[in-house]
mmCIF file of C-alpha atoms in Angstrom:
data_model
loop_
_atom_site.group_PDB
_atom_site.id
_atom_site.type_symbol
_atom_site.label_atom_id
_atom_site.label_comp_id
_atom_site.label_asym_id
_atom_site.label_seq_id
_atom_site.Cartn_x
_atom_site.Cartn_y
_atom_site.Cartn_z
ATOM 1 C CA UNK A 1 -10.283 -3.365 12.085
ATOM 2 C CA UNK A 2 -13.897 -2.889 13.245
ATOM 3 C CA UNK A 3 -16.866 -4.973 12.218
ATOM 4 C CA UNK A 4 -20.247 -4.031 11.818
ATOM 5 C CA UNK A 5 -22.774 -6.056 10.256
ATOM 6 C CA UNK A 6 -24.244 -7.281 8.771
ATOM 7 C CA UNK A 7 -27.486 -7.227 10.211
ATOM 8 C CA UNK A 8 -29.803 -9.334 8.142
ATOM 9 C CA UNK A 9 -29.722 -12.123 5.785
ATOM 10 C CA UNK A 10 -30.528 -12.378 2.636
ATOM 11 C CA UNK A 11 -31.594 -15.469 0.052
ATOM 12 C CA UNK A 12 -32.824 -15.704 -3.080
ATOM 13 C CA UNK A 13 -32.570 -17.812 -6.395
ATOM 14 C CA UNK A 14 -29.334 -15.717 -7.017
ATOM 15 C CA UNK A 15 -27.995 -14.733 -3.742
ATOM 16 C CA UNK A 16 -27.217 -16.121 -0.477
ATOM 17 C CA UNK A 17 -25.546 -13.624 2.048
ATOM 18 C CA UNK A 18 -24.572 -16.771 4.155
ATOM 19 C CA UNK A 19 -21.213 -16.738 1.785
ATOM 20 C CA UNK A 20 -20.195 -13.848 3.123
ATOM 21 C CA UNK A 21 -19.851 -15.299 6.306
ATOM 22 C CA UNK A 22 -15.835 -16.757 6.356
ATOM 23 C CA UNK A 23 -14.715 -13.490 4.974
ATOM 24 C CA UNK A 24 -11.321 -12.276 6.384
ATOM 25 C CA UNK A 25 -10.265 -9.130 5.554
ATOM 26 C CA UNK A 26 -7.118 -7.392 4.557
ATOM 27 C CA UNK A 27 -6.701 -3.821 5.133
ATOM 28 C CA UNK A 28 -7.209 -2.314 1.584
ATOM 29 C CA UNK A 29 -9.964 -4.652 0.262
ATOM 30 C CA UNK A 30 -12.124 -3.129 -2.292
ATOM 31 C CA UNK A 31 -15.945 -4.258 -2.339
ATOM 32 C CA UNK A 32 -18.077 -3.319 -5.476
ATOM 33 C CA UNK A 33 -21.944 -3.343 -4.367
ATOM 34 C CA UNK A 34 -24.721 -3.246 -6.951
ATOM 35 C CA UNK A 35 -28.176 -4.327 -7.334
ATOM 36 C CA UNK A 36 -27.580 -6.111 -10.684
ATOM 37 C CA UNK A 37 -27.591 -4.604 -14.042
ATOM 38 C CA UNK A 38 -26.428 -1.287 -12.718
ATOM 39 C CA UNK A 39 -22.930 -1.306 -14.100
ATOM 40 C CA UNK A 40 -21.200 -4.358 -11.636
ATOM 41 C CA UNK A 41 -18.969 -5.624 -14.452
ATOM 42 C CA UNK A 42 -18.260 -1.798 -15.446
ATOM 43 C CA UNK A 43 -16.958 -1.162 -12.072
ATOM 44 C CA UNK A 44 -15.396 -3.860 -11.946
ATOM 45 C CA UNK A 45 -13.211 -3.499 -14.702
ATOM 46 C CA UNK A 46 -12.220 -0.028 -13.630
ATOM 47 C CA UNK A 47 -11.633 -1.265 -10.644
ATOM 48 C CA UNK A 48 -9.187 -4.107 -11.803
ATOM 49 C CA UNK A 49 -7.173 -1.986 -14.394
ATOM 50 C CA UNK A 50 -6.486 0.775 -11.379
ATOM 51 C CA UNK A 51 -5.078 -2.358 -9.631
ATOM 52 C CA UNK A 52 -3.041 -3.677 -12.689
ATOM 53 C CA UNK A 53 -2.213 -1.031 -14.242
ATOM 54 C CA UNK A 54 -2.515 -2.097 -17.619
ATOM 55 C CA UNK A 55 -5.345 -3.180 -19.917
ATOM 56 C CA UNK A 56 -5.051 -6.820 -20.796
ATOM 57 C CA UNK A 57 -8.425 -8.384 -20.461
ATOM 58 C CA UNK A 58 -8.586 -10.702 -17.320
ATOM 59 C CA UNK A 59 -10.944 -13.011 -16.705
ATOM 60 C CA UNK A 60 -13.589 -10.814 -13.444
ATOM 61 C CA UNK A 61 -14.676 -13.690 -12.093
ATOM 62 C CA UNK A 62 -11.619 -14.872 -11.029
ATOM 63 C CA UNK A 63 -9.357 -11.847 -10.123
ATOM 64 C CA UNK A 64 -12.703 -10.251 -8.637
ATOM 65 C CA UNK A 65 -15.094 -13.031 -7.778
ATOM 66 C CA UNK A 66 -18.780 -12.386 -7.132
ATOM 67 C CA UNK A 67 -19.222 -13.515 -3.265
ATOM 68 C CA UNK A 68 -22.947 -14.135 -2.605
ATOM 69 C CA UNK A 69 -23.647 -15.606 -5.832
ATOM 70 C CA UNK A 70 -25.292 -19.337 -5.265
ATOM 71 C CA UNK A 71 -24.733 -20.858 -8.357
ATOM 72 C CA UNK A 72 -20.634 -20.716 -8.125
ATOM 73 C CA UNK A 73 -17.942 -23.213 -6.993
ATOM 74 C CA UNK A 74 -18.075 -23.924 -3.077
ATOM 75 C CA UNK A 75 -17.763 -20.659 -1.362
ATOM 76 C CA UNK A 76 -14.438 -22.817 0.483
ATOM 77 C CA UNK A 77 -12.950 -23.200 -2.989
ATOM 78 C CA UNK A 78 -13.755 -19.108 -3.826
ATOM 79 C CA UNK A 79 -12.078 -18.256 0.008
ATOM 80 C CA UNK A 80 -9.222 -20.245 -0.866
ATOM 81 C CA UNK A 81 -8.282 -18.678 -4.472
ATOM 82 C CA UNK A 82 -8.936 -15.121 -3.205
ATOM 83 C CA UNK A 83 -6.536 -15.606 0.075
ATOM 84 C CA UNK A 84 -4.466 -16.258 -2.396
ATOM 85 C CA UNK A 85 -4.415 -13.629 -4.159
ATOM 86 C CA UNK A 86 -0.940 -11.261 -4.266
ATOM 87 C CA UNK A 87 -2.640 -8.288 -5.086
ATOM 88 C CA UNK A 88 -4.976 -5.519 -3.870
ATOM 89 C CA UNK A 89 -8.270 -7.410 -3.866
ATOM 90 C CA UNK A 90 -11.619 -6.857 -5.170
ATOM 91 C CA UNK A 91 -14.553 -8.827 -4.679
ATOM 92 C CA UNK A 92 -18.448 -8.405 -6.158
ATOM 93 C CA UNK A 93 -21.661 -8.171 -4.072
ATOM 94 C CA UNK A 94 -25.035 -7.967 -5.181
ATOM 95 C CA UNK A 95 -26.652 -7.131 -1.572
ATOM 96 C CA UNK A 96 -27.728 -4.594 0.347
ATOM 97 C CA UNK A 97 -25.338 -2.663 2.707
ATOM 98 C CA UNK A 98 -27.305 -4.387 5.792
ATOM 99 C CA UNK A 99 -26.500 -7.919 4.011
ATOM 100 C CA UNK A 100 -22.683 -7.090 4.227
ATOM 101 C CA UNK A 101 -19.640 -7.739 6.436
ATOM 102 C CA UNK A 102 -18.579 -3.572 7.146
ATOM 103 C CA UNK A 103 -15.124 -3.431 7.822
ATOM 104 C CA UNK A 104 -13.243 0.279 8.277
ATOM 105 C CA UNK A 105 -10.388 -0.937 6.590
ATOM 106 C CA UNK A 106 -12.688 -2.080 2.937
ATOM 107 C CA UNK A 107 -12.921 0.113 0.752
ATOM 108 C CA UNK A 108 -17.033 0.195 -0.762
ATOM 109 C CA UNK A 109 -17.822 1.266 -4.137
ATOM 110 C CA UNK A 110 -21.741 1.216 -4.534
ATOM 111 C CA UNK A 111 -22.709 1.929 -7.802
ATOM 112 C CA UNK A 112 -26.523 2.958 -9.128
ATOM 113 C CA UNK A 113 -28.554 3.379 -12.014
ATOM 114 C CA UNK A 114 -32.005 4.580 -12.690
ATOM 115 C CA UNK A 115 -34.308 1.961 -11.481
ATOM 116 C CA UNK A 116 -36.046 1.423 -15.100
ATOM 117 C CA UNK A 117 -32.871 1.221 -17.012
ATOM 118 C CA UNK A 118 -31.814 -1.456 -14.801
ATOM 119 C CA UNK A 119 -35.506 -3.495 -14.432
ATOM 120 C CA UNK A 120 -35.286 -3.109 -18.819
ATOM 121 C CA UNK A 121 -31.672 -4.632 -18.674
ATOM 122 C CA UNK A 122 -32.722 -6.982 -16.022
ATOM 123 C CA UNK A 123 -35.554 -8.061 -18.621
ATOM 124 C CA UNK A 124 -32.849 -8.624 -21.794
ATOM 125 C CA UNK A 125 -30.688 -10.793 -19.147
ATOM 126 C CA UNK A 126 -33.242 -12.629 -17.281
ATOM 127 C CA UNK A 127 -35.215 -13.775 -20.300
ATOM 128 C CA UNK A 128 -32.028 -14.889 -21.749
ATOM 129 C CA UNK A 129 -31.002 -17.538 -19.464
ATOM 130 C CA UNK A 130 -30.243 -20.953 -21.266
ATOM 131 C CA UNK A 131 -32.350 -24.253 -19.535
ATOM 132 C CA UNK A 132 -29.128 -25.253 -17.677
ATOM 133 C CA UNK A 133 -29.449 -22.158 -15.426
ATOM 134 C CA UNK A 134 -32.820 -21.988 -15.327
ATOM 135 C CA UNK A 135 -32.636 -25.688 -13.973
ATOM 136 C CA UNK A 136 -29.942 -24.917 -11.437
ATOM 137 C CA UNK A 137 -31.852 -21.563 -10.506
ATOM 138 C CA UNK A 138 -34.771 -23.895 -9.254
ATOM 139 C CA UNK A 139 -33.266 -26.158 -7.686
ATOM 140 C CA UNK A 140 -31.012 -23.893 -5.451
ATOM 141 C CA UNK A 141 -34.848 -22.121 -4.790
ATOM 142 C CA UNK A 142 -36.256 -25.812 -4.205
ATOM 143 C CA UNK A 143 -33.747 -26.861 -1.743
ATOM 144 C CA UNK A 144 -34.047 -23.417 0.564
ATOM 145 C CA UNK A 145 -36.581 -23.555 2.626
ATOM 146 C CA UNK A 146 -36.826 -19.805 2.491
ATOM 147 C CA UNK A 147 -37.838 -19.973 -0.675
ATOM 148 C CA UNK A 148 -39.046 -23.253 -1.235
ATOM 149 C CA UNK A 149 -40.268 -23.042 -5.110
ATOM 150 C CA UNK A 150 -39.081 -23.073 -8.378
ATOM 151 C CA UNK A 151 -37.553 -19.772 -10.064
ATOM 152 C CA UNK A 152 -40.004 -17.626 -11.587
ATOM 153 C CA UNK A 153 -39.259 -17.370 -15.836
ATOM 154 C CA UNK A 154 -39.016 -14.074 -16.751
ATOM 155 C CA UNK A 155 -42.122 -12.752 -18.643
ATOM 156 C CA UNK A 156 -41.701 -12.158 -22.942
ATOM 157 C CA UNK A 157 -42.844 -8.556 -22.575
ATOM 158 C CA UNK A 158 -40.817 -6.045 -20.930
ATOM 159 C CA UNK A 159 -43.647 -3.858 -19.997
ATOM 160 C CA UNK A 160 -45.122 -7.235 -17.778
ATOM 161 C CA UNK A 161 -41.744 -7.669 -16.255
ATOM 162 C CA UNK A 162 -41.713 -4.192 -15.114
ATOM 163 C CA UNK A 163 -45.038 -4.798 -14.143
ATOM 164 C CA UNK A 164 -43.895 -7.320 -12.065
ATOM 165 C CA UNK A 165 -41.149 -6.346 -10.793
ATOM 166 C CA UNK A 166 -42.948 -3.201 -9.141
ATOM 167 C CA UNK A 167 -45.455 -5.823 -7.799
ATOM 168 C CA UNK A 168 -44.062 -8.594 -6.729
ATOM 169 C CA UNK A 169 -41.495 -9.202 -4.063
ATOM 170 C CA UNK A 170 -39.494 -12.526 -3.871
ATOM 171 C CA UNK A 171 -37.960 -12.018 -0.114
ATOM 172 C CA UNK A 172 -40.141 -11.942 3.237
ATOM 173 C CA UNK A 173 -41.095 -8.178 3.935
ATOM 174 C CA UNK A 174 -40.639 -6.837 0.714
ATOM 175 C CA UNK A 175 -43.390 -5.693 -2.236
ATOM 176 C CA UNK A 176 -41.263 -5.414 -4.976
ATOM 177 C CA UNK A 177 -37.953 -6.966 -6.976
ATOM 178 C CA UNK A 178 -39.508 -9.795 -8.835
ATOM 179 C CA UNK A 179 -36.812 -12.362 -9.109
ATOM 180 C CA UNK A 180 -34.126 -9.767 -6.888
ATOM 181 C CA UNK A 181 -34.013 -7.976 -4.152
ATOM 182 C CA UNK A 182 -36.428 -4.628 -3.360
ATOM 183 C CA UNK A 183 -34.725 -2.078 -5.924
ATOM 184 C CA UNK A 184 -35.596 0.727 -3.569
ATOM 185 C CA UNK A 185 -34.847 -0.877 0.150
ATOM 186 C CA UNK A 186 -31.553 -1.708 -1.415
ATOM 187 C CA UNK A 187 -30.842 2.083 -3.215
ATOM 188 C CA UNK A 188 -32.142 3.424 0.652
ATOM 189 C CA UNK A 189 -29.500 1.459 2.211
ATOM 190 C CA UNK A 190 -26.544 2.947 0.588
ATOM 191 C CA UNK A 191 -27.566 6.475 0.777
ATOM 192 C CA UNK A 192 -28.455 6.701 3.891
ATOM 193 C CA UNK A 193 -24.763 5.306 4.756
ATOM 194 C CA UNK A 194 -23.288 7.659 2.200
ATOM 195 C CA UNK A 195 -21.238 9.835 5.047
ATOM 196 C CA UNK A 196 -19.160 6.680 5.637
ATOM 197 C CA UNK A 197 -15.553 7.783 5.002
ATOM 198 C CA UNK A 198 -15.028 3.772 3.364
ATOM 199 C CA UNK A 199 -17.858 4.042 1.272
ATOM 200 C CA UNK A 200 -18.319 5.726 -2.315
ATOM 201 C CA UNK A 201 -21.030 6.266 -4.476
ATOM 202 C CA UNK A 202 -21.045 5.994 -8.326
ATOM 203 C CA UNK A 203 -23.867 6.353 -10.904
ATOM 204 C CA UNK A 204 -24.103 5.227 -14.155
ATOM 205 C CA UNK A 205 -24.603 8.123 -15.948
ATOM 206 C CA UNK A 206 -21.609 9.954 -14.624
ATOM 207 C CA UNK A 207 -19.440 6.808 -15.911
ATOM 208 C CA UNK A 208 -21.270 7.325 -19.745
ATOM 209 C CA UNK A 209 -21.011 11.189 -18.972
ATOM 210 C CA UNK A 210 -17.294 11.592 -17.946
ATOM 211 C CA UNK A 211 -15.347 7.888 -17.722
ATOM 212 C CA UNK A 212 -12.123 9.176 -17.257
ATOM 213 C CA UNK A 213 -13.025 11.600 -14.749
ATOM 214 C CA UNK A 214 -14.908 9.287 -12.505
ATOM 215 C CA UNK A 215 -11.964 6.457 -12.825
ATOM 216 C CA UNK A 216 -9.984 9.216 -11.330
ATOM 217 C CA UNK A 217 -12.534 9.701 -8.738
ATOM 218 C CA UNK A 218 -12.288 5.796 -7.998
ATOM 219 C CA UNK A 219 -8.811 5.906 -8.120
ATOM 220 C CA UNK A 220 -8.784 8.867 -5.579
ATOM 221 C CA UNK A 221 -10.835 6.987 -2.921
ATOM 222 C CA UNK A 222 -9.014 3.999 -3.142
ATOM 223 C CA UNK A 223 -5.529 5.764 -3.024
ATOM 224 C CA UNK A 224 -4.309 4.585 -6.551
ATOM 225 C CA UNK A 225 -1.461 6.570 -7.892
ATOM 226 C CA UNK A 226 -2.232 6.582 -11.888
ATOM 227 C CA UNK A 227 0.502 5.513 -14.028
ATOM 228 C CA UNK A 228 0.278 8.309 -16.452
ATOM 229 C CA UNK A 229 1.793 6.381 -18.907
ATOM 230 C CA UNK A 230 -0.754 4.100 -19.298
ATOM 231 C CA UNK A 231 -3.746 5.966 -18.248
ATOM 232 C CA UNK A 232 -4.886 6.664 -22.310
ATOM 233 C CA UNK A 233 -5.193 2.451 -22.596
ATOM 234 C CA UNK A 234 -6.623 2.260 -19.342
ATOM 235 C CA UNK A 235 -9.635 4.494 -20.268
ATOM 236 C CA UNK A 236 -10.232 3.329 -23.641
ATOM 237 C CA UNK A 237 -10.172 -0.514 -21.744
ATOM 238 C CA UNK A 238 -12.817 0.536 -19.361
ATOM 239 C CA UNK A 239 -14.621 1.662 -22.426
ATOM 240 C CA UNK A 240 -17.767 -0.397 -23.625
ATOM 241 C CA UNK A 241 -16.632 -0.951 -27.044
ATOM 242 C CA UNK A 242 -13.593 -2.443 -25.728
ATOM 243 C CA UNK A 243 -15.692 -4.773 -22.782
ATOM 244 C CA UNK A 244 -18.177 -5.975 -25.311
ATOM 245 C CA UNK A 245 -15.227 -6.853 -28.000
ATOM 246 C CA UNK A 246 -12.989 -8.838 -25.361
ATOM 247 C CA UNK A 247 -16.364 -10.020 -23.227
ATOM 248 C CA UNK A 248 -14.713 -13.786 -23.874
ATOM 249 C CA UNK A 249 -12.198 -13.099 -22.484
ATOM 250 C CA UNK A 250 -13.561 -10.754 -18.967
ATOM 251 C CA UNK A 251 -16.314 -13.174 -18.783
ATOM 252 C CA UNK A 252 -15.198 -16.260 -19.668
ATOM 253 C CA UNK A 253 -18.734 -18.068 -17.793
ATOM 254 C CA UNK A 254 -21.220 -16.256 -19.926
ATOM 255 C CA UNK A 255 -21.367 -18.068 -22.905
ATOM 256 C CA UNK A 256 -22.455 -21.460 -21.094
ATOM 257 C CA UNK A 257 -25.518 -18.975 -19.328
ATOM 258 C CA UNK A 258 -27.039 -17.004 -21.945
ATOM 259 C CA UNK A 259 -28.487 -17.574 -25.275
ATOM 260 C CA UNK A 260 -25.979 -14.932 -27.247
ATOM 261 C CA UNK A 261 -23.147 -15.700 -24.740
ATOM 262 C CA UNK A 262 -20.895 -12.525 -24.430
ATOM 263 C CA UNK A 263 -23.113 -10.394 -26.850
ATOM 264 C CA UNK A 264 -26.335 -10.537 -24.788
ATOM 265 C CA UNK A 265 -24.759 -10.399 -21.307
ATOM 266 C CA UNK A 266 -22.499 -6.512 -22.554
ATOM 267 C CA UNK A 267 -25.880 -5.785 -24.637
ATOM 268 C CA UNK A 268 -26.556 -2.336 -25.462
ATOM 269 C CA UNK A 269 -25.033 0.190 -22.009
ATOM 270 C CA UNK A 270 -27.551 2.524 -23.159
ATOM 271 C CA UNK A 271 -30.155 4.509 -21.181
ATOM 272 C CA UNK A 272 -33.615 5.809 -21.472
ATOM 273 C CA UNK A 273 -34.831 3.025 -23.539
ATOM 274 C CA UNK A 274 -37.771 2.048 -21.621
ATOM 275 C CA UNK A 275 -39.594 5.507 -22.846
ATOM 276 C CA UNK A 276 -42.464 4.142 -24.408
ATOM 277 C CA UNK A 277 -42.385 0.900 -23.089
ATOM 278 C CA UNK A 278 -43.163 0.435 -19.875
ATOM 279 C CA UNK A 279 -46.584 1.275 -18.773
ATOM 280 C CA UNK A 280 -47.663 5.150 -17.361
ATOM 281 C CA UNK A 281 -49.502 3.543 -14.376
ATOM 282 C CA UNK A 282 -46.449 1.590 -13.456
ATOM 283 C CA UNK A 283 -44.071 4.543 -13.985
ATOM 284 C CA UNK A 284 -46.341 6.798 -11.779
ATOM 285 C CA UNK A 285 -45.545 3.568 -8.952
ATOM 286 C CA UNK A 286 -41.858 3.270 -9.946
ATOM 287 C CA UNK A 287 -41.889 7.468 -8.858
ATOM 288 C CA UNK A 288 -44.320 6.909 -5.809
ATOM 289 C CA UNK A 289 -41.547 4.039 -4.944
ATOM 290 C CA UNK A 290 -38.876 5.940 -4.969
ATOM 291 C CA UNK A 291 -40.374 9.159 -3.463
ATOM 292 C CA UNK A 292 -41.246 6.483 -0.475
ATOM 293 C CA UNK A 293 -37.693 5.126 -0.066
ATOM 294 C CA UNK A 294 -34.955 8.575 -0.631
ATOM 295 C CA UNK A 295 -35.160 12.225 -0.142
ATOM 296 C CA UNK A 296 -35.668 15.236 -2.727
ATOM 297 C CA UNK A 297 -31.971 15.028 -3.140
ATOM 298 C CA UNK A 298 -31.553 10.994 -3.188
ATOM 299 C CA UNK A 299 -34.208 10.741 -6.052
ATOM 300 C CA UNK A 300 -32.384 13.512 -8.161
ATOM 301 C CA UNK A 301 -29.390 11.422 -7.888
ATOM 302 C CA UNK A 302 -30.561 7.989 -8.115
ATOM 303 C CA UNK A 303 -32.271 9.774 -11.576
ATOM 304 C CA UNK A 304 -29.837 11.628 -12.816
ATOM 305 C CA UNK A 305 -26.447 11.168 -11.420
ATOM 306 C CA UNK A 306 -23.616 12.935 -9.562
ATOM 307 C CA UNK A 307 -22.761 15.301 -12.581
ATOM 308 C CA UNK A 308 -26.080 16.587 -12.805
ATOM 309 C CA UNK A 309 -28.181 16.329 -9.876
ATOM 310 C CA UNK A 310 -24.750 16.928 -7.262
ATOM 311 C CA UNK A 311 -22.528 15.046 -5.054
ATOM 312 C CA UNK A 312 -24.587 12.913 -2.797
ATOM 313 C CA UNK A 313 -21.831 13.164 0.217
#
């Protein structure tokens, strides 16, 4: 099994690609990649009922733990449960493809979204954050030195945190991401990899457009035969009616987080909705952005999805 990678760190309020470090890899692992709000949990429950077969809620964060997350149990404690794990395993990541561990036996789902339907959803989840978190948040930014201050709150207005989020960068060498990672260094990073034979890309709008098509596309590339059987259950459990009515039970952690618990965190799955929000100056940047970071036929995609714009490979 060959490793490449990664080849650069990454640290944040959120993140720390440091966990990743102790990984140890069985041939078959499945890694879903996302910058956040771009359908992570989505994935993951598609992900998880291919492996299953069968649609009882289980709890994410346990049967596909997010890695580089920093406010989580000892990254020891999280090694230990998933090496213990019977099954095919899945695990969540939240970096760039240059901030992971790239083995030729993982599989890689990376999943994207339009860049202002995440920043909007970003807003609604960021702004939610009970004090607890918020505490925790600054002191994990307190005691890095790479960061070395106090999480920045999330501004009221949507229209400011987009603002912000085009503007402001939170990691050495980047401009933009406000409180994340550089939306558009981290979109560049899996499509210029998007050849890789382990790797597959997913949008958004082709899960909302055609869900049962693209879980067969998933299952495809990770060599899941479909019990047929079940398949009907399957789809309607990767639905988002079906997440946002058993989010207790999938996310199990989200009630202690967010003001709204379960009902903010799976809050509307909807598109589009920053027309008329978000300023035309900073939309004319958020196009400049990511004219400056993909290709004529990367920004159609990142846009628009596989179903419309074409397959990216």
């Amino acid at each position: 099994m060959k490793l490449r990678g990664p080849t650069r760190e990454y640290r944040t309020w959120i993140i720390d690609s440091r966990r990743w470090k102790d990984y140890r890899p069985r041939p078959g692992d499945i890694v879903v990649a996302t910058y956040p709000k771009c359908g992570t949990t989505w994935t993951q429950q598609i992900v998880n009922l291919l492996i299953f077969q069968d649609a009882r809620p289980r709890p994410l964060d346990v049967v596909s733990p997010w890695i580089d997350r920093r406010l989580a149990p000892p990254v020891e404690t999280i090694w230990a449960g998933i090496d213990a794990q019977p099954h095919r395993r899945a695990l969540k990541s939240h970096l760039p493809l240059d901030g992971l561990p790239l083995h030729d036996d993982v599989r890689y789902i990376h999943v994207a979204r339009d860049g202002r339907d995440a920043a909007l959803s970003m807003h609604n989840h960021a702004s939610g954050f009970k004090d607890n978190v918020l505490a925790a948040l600054d002191a994990a930014g307190l005691a890095d030195e790479t960061i070395a201050r106090a999480y920045p709150r999330a501004p009221a207005d949507p229209a400011e945190y987009f603002h912000q989020w085009l503007h402001t960068g939170s990691v050495a060498g980047e401009a933009d991401g406000f409180q994340l990672l550089s939306f558009f260094a981290f979109e560049k990073s899996y499509w210029t990899a998007r050849h890789l034979p382990n790797l597959l890309l997913v949008h958004y709008n082709d899960l909302k457009s055609d869900l049962a098509g693209e879980m067969r596309r998933i299952a495809s590339f990770l060599d899941i035969e479909i019990n047929e059987e079940m398949w009907p259950s399957l789809v309607e459990a990767a639905g988002f009616a079906f997440m946002k009515r058993e989010g207790a039970a999938l996310m199990p952690g989200v009630s202690g987080m967010f003001h709204g618990g379960k009902d903010r965190f799976f809050n509307k799955g909807e598109n589009h909705r920053w027309s008329g929000i978000f300023g035309a100056e900073d939309l004319a940047l958020y196009e400049q952005k990511v004219a400056g970071a993909l290709p004529a036929d990367g920004m159609a995609w990142l846009a628009r999805g596989r179903l419309v714009a074409g397959d990216p490979a």
